[in-house]
Amino acid sequence: MREDNFVHSKIEKKWQDIWEAEGAFKATDDYSKPKFYGLIEFPYPSGAGLHVGHPRSNTALDIIARKRRMEGYNVLYPIGWDAFGLPTENYAMKNGIHPAIVTKQNVDRFRTQLKSMGFAFDYSREVNTTDPNYYKWTQWIFIQLFKKGLAYKAEMPINWCTSCKVGLANEEVVGGKCERCGGEVVRKVKSQWMLRITDYAEKLLDGLDTVDFIEKVKIQQKNWIGKSTGAEVRFFIPAANDSVTVYTTRPDTLFGATYMVLSPEHPLVDAMKDKIANFQDVIAYRETAARKSDFERTESKEKTGVRLEGIEAKNPVNGSMIPVFISDYVLMTYGTGAIMAVPAHDERDWDFAKAFNIPMIEVVAGGNIEEAAFTDIATGTMVNSGFLNGMSVSQAKKAIIEYLDKEGIGKPKTNYKLRDWVFSRQRYWGEPIPVVYCEKCGHVTLPEDQLPLTLPELEKYEPSGTGESPLVQCTDWINTTCPVCGGPAKRETDTMPQWAGSSWYFLRYIDPHNDNELASKEALEYWLPVDWYNGGMEHTTLHLLYSRFWHKFLYDIGAVPTAEPYQKRTSHGMILGEGGEKMSKSRGNVINPDDIVSEIGADAFRLYEMFMGAFDQAIPWSTQGARGCRRFLERVWRLQGMVTDGEVRPEMASEYHSMLKKVTEDYERMKFNTAIAAMMSFVNSLYSKGSVTKGELKGLLLVLNPVAPHITEEMFSTLFDEGRIYNHAWPIADESLIKEDTVEMAVQVCGKVRAKITVPAGSSDDAVKDAALADETVKKLIEGKQIKKVIVIKDKLINIVAI
RNA sequence: GCGGGGGUGGCGGAACUGGCAGACGCGCACGUUUGAGGGGCGUGUGGGCAACCGUACGGGUUCAAGUCCCGUCCUCCGCACCA
């Protein structure tokens, strides 16, 4: 006699051990089978342990992966550790422990936690970005990038986090603050390793049309890449006997340019300094601008600037001389760092012109330029623009570009907002950059047979604060010989950013123990692309874009067989605290998954995370709600006391098969909440019947298994002698049995529901009408009225319009 | 400001191409089982005594609108002087 109560602690560990012993979730090398590669973003093993957010993504793809396995696929669902990074380094610094030791402790804890939740990961393929056998290949990729000229060193202003004392990529600066620590970010000029992601802007954009990413991810990536088309136009400056090139998306408004603005840092400003009467003012303005943090600079849209006295530029189409300003609303980092200003048709120029009392020329009729800049490109007509007059904006755009090209004063030009990727970090706990600097040969990459270049042991990990990496202390390590000339050389002391290791980890899962290549050709051919990748929206412009860039590069050099790494990308919503605010330590509303698992069990925890609401939306946590899910599992468990032999009963067939169908479809659409609701309804029906057959219960267990693997495995093994549920075939709904014999239809009179009638399914419109008109309530309502119209929606509703 | 979501009971949320709003769960109430408690099982649960009214607000289209159209407000997320 089995125990009456469902005691999760007795079965969950038991099945986890059995799965492990049986190698249940190992991907095989049987390349003849259809494959499924499901991927979740590998976690950063922080000291805080797993967050309730991790299991949401993990469970979702766990459901898909388990379902695919039951459908006969060879499934790869791997896990690993994105373990380089600042928090570990900071912890190590504070406690005097080597980061590698901290990492190992954290990884062990994470692994234990993940295992306690029964995820069907293939742990035999674990990767760890801090493992030299792993980062050997991260370094290898960097060397390939270097060889193709895509990695370069540049002296440039970078985003410097004053708190982390480290340079950040543009993508890591959020609202002028450090994305990680919230510290203030200032500009600092430093020599940095850069990756030419801008060379891939067009490919990254085009590739989006070939993949199945949720729309908002595509939109965000497109916006981030920020492609715009326009023209570059040369303006001659007689005083300097030089010309300056501007970029504009509105060359059609060229006749309306009444001044020009250079970025304060524009090199021409210095070149012209003898000609600028008020150069002192220029210097003063520059200093103020430089002192502003990025945040201050964007905080106020009020226009400031300095007119360059004695300098004028010549408008190439009408010869008029226009004043030249410097202003910080023009960015050195975009376009050419110089603009032509058309105040009548650009909001920013309009603001600036108002502030500096500069005249405007209307060149597109249709608005009121006294009130505001007229920027509508769809309706306006060209005026005051010589040969463009009378044209539409789009016609004018074409005509002027042709003209500029012909006259040799301008040419069409495409620009991107995307910036090159700042790839240096002044930190210890990252991949060493495999480059040495030799006085004679310059920057030289290490020969590939010298990889991995491992991190040296250090006494302390503190950054110097001056912007140097902690590795500068390590003179033994730094001083080396040049691989090219054999002369003395110094190693690079900056390390790679955390995004390096995560840009290609999905490739390593495919062949994680390969010492000769990043992964074997055959394995890559078989497993790529990742079929389904789920992760957070916060990685859309960071990790997701970076890894697509690396992958496309690897594709171009023939290292991988697909142009895109991920076929499908979905995204989960955040789990909020019980009050609806973000979960955070400071708010004290953090839910520890371990507590939930020990109270209600892993199955109930998984079930709740999938049931709590729409998968892609942010949902507040509710421990009560989670207990409700536990109750459902107990109800399922108690079905064992009501079970009788037999297949699916005829009277249950329709409900049973529509439940199977609904669950099967909803899993695929990530509508886990409604899939679970369907199973709950089915169980409620069984309870009102007071019994369940083995056939019915088996189907339920099979479709419930991906969400609640332990309880279903346990019940399946007790009730059926058919091996494990995890590799049992997925049940197929029989559509022909879903149809009911009779249906209940709503009867509306003049659009209001007044009655219900039960008719045979598929009844003709006339039969339905007769049945409806026979209803007493309906009779009364239409008494003495004339029936104007009758609308019948088959098997659903009839509406009688009577006046 | 621009781009993308979202606004439905006390709460989380359902509702396919317009077709019975509120599935499923939480909470609550009552009944029942039990020595009590807990738990289970069952019933009820948008508002209103009612006719009726109800999906942020105001209009519209339609036999029929949460769903479509026009306008307004609120909220969350991303980007933000990108020429």
GROMACS .gro file of C-alpha atoms in nm, chain A residues 384-538:
model
  155
  384ASN     CA    1   1.286   7.868  -5.220
  385SER     CA    2   1.509   7.590  -5.348
  386GLY     CA    3   1.601   7.673  -5.704
  387PHE     CA    4   1.568   7.372  -5.929
  388LEU     CA    5   1.398   7.169  -5.653
  389ASN     CA    6   1.095   7.397  -5.632
  390GLY     CA    7   0.763   7.221  -5.669
  391MET     CA    8   0.899   6.876  -5.598
  392SER     CA    9   0.791   6.651  -5.316
  393VAL     CA   10   1.047   6.587  -5.045
  394SER     CA   11   1.131   6.241  -5.174
  395GLN     CA   12   1.171   6.364  -5.531
  396ALA     CA   13   1.388   6.650  -5.412
  397LYS     CA   14   1.604   6.415  -5.207
  398LYS     CA   15   1.680   6.208  -5.512
  399ALA     CA   16   1.737   6.508  -5.737
  400ILE     CA   17   1.971   6.688  -5.501
  401ILE     CA   18   2.183   6.381  -5.437
  402GLU     CA   19   2.224   6.331  -5.811
  403TYR     CA   20   2.318   6.695  -5.845
  404LEU     CA   21   2.571   6.688  -5.560
  405ASP     CA   22   2.727   6.376  -5.698
  406LYS     CA   23   2.754   6.524  -6.047
  407GLU     CA   24   2.902   6.848  -5.920
  408GLY     CA   25   3.144   6.665  -5.694
  409ILE     CA   26   3.032   6.842  -5.380
  410GLY     CA   27   2.862   6.553  -5.208
  411LYS     CA   28   2.762   6.190  -5.228
  412PRO     CA   29   2.503   5.953  -5.086
  413LYS     CA   30   2.596   5.812  -4.748
  414THR     CA   31   2.462   5.561  -4.501
  415ASN     CA   32   2.529   5.601  -4.131
  416TYR     CA   33   2.479   5.384  -3.826
  417LYS     CA   34   2.438   5.470  -3.461
  418LEU     CA   35   2.616   5.152  -3.370
  419ARG     CA   36   2.964   5.219  -3.234
  420ASP     CA   37   3.263   4.991  -3.228
  421TRP     CA   38   3.280   4.769  -2.924
  422VAL     CA   39   3.519   4.873  -2.648
  423PHE     CA   40   3.679   4.542  -2.570
  424SER     CA   41   3.931   4.625  -2.295
  425ARG     CA   42   3.870   4.600  -1.924
  426GLN     CA   43   4.122   4.709  -1.664
  427ARG     CA   44   4.052   4.409  -1.450
  428TYR     CA   45   4.204   4.084  -1.338
  429TRP     CA   46   3.918   3.837  -1.362
  430GLY     CA   47   3.877   3.818  -1.736
  431GLU     CA   48   4.036   3.648  -2.034
  432PRO     CA   49   4.389   3.779  -2.096
  433ILE     CA   50   4.414   3.939  -2.436
  434PRO     CA   51   4.665   3.724  -2.627
  435VAL     CA   52   4.873   4.009  -2.760
  436VAL     CA   53   5.221   4.140  -2.685
  437TYR     CA   54   5.363   4.476  -2.768
  438CYS     CA   55   5.704   4.484  -2.924
  439GLU     CA   56   5.891   4.809  -2.988
  440LYS     CA   57   5.996   4.680  -3.326
  441CYS     CA   58   5.692   4.484  -3.444
  442GLY     CA   59   5.408   4.666  -3.269
  443HIS     CA   60   5.111   4.464  -3.150
  444VAL     CA   61   5.164   4.097  -3.218
  445THR     CA   62   4.926   3.813  -3.138
  446LEU     CA   63   5.051   3.498  -2.972
  447PRO     CA   64   5.103   3.193  -3.191
  448GLU     CA   65   4.798   2.971  -3.158
  449ASP     CA   66   5.001   2.685  -3.015
  450GLN     CA   67   5.081   2.904  -2.715
  451LEU     CA   68   4.715   2.926  -2.616
  452PRO     CA   69   4.570   2.942  -2.366
  453LEU     CA   70   4.747   3.239  -2.222
  454THR     CA   71   4.652   3.186  -1.860
  455LEU     CA   72   4.606   3.441  -1.589
  456PRO     CA   73   4.899   3.469  -1.352
  457GLU     CA   74   4.850   3.437  -0.977
  458LEU     CA   75   4.837   3.772  -0.801
  459GLU     CA   76   4.879   3.890  -0.446
  460LYS     CA   77   4.606   4.148  -0.475
  461TYR     CA   78   4.339   4.218  -0.732
  462GLU     CA   79   4.272   4.586  -0.673
  463PRO     CA   80   4.264   4.799  -0.982
  464SER     CA   81   4.528   5.069  -0.963
  465GLY     CA   82   4.265   5.340  -0.985
  466THR     CA   83   4.469   5.516  -1.250
  467GLY     CA   84   4.304   5.304  -1.509
  468GLU     CA   85   4.557   5.026  -1.523
  469SER     CA   86   4.465   4.664  -1.479
  470PRO     CA   87   4.582   4.483  -1.161
  471LEU     CA   88   4.796   4.275  -1.396
  472VAL     CA   89   5.048   4.561  -1.423
  473GLN     CA   90   5.196   4.444  -1.092
  474CYS     CA   91   5.291   4.116  -1.245
  475THR     CA   92   5.615   4.209  -1.417
  476ASP     CA   93   5.728   3.846  -1.456
  477TRP     CA   94   5.425   3.776  -1.660
  478ILE     CA   95   5.426   4.101  -1.853
  479ASN     CA   96   5.782   4.086  -1.973
  480THR     CA   97   5.816   3.833  -2.248
  481THR     CA   98   5.963   3.798  -2.591
  482CYS     CA   99   5.816   3.895  -2.922
  483PRO     CA  100   5.691   3.592  -3.114
  484VAL     CA  101   5.796   3.757  -3.439
  485CYS     CA  102   6.145   3.899  -3.378
  486GLY     CA  103   6.237   3.737  -3.047
  487GLY     CA  104   6.315   4.074  -2.895
  488PRO     CA  105   6.178   4.199  -2.565
  489ALA     CA  106   5.803   4.257  -2.555
  490LYS     CA  107   5.530   4.333  -2.305
  491ARG     CA  108   5.204   4.153  -2.263
  492GLU     CA  109   4.875   4.333  -2.280
  493THR     CA  110   4.751   4.388  -1.926
  494ASP     CA  111   4.389   4.466  -2.005
  495THR     CA  112   4.151   4.173  -2.008
  496MET     CA  113   3.842   4.099  -2.212
  497PRO     CA  114   3.492   4.204  -2.106
  498GLN     CA  115   3.246   3.952  -1.969
  499TRP     CA  116   3.067   3.956  -2.303
  500ALA     CA  117   3.358   3.777  -2.467
  501GLY     CA  118   3.304   3.433  -2.320
  502SER     CA  119   2.929   3.452  -2.362
  503SER     CA  120   2.955   3.544  -2.728
  504TRP     CA  121   3.024   3.192  -2.841
  505TYR     CA  122   2.945   2.951  -2.553
  506PHE     CA  123   2.661   2.786  -2.743
  507LEU     CA  124   2.923   2.663  -2.993
  508ARG     CA  125   3.131   2.500  -2.725
  509TYR     CA  126   2.836   2.303  -2.586
  510ILE     CA  127   2.825   2.128  -2.918
  511ASP     CA  128   3.166   1.973  -2.865
  512PRO     CA  129   3.285   2.080  -2.520
  513HIS     CA  130   3.590   1.860  -2.476
  514ASN     CA  131   3.754   1.914  -2.813
  515ASP     CA  132   4.120   2.015  -2.769
  516ASN     CA  133   4.192   2.075  -3.135
  517GLU     CA  134   3.912   2.296  -3.249
  518LEU     CA  135   3.645   2.512  -3.098
  519ALA     CA  136   3.411   2.233  -3.206
  520SER     CA  137   3.424   1.969  -3.473
  521LYS     CA  138   3.286   2.047  -3.816
  522GLU     CA  139   3.046   1.751  -3.816
  523ALA     CA  140   2.904   1.839  -3.478
  524LEU     CA  141   2.857   2.202  -3.578
  525GLU     CA  142   2.690   2.098  -3.902
  526TYR     CA  143   2.449   1.879  -3.714
  527TRP     CA  144   2.360   2.097  -3.417
  528LEU     CA  145   2.361   2.449  -3.555
  529PRO     CA  146   2.174   2.669  -3.546
  530VAL     CA  147   2.038   2.684  -3.194
  531ASP     CA  148   1.673   2.607  -3.256
  532TRP     CA  149   1.528   2.800  -2.969
  533TYR     CA  150   1.699   3.050  -2.742
  534ASN     CA  151   1.522   3.209  -2.452
  535GLY     CA  152   1.659   3.493  -2.246
  536GLY     CA  153   1.609   3.838  -2.105
  537MET     CA  154   1.524   4.154  -2.295
  538GLU     CA  155   1.812   4.324  -2.116
   0.00000   0.00000   0.00000
